[in-house]
Coordinates of N, CA and C in Angstrom, one line a residue:
X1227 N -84.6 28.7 26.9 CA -84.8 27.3 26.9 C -85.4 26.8 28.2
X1228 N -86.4 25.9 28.4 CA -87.2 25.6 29.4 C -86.4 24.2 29.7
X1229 N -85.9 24.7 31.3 CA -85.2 23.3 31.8 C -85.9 23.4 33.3
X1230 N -85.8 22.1 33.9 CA -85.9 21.7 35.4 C -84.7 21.2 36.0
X1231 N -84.7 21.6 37.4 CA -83.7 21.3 37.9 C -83.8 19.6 38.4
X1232 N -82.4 18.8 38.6 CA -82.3 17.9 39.0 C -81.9 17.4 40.0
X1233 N -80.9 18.5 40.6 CA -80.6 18.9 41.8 C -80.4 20.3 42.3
X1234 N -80.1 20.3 43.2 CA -79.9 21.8 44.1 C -79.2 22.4 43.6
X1235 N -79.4 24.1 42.6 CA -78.1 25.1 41.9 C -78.2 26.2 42.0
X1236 N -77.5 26.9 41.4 CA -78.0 28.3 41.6 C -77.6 28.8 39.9
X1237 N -78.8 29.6 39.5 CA -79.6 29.8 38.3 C -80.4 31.6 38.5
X1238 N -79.5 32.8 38.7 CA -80.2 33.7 39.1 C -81.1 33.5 40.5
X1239 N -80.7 32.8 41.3 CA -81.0 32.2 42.6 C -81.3 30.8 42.7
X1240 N -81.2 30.4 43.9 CA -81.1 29.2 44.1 C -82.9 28.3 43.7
X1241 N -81.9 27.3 43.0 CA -83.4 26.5 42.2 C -83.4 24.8 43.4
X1242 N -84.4 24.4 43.6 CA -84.4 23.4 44.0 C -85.2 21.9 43.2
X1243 N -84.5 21.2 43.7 CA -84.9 19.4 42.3 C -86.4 19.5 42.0
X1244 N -86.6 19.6 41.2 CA -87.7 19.4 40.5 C -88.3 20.8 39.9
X1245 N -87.6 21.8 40.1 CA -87.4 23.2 39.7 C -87.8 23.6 38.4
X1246 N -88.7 24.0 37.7 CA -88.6 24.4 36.0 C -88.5 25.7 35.9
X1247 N -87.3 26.2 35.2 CA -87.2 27.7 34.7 C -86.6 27.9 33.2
X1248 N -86.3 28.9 32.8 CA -86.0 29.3 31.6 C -84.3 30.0 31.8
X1249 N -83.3 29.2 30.6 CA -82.0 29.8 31.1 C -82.2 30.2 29.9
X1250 N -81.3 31.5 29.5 CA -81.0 32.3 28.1 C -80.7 31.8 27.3
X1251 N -79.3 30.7 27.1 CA -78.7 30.2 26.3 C -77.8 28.7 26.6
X1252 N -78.1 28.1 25.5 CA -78.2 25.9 25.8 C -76.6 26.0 26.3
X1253 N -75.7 27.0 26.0 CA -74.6 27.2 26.9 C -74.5 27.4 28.4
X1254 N -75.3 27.9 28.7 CA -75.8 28.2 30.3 C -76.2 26.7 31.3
X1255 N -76.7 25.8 30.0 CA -77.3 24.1 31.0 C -76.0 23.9 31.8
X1256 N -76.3 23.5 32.9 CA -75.4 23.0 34.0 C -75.9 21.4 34.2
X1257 N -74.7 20.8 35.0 CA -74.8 19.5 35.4 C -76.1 19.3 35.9
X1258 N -76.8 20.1 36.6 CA -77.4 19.6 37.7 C -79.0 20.4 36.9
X1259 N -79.3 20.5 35.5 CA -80.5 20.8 34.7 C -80.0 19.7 33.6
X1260 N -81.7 19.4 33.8 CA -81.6 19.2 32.3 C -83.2 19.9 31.4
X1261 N -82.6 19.9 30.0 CA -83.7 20.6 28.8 C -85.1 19.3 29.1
X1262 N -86.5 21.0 29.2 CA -87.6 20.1 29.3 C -87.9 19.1 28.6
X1263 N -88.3 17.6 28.6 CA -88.7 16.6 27.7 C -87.4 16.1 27.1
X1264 N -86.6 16.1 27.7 CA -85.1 15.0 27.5 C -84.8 14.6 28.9
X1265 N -85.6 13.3 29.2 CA -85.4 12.9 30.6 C -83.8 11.9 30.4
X1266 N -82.8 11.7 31.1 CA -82.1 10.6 31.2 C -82.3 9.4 32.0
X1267 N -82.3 8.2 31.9 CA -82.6 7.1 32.7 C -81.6 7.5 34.2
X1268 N -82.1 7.6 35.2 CA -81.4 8.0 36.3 C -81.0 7.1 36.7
X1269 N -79.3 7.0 37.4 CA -78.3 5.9 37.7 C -78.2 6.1 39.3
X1270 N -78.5 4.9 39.7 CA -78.7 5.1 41.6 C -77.4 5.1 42.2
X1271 N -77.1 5.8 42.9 CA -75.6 5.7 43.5 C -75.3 5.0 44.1
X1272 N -74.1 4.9 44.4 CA -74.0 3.0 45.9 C -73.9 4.1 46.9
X1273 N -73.9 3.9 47.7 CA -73.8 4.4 49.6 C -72.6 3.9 49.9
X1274 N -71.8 4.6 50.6 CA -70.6 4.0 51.0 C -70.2 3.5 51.8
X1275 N -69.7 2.2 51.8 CA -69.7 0.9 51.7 C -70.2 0.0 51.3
X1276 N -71.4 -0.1 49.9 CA -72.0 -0.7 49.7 C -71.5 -0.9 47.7
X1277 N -71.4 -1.8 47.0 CA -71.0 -2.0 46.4 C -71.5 -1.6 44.9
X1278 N -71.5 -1.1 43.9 CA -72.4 -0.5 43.0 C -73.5 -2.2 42.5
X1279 N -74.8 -1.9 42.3 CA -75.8 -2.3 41.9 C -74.9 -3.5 40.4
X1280 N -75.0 -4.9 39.7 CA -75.0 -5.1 38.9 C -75.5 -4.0 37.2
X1281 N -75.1 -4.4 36.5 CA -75.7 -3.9 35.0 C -76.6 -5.0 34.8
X1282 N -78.0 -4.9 34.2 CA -78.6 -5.7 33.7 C -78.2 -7.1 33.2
X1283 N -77.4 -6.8 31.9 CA -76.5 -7.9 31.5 C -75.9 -8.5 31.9
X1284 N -75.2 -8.3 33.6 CA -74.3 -9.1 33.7 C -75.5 -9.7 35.1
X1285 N -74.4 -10.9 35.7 CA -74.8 -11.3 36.7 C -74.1 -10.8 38.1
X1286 N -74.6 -10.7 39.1 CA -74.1 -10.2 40.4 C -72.6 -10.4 40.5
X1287 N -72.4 -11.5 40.3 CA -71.0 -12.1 40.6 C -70.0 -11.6 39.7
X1288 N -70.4 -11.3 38.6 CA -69.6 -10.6 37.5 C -69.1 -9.1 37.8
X1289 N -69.3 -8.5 38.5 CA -68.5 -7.5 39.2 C -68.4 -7.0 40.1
X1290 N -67.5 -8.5 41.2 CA -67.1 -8.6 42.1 C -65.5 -8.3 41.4
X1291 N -64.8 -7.5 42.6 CA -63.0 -7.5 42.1 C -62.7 -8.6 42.4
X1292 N -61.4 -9.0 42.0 CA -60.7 -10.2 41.8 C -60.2 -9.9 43.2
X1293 N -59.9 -11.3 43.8 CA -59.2 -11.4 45.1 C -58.0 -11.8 45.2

């Protein structure tokens, strides 16, 4: 199965992000591959102290915690 790496793993040695190789079996995919031509929309992380991004749908204010 022809996958690329997404982040840094090790795959019969160490593969780095943007990596494309061949694993044996669709049991072998790890978190950090995904199968060629199944991209997922990629989710940006918050930095810490910084508070996660809104969801499209909602408005900024809408997930703020209650005080």
């Amino acid at each position: 199965m022809d996958v690329v790496a997404t982040d840094v793993g090790f795959y019969g040695g160490l593969r780095c992000i943007g990596e494309r190789f061949e694993i044996a079996d669709e049991k072998d995919l790890g978190s950090w591959m995904e199968k060629v031509g199944e991209s997922k929309p990629k989710q940006e992380k918050a930095k810490p102290g910084q508070k996660p991004a809104a969801k499209p749908e909602e408005k900024p204010e809408d997930n703020l915690p209650d005080a």
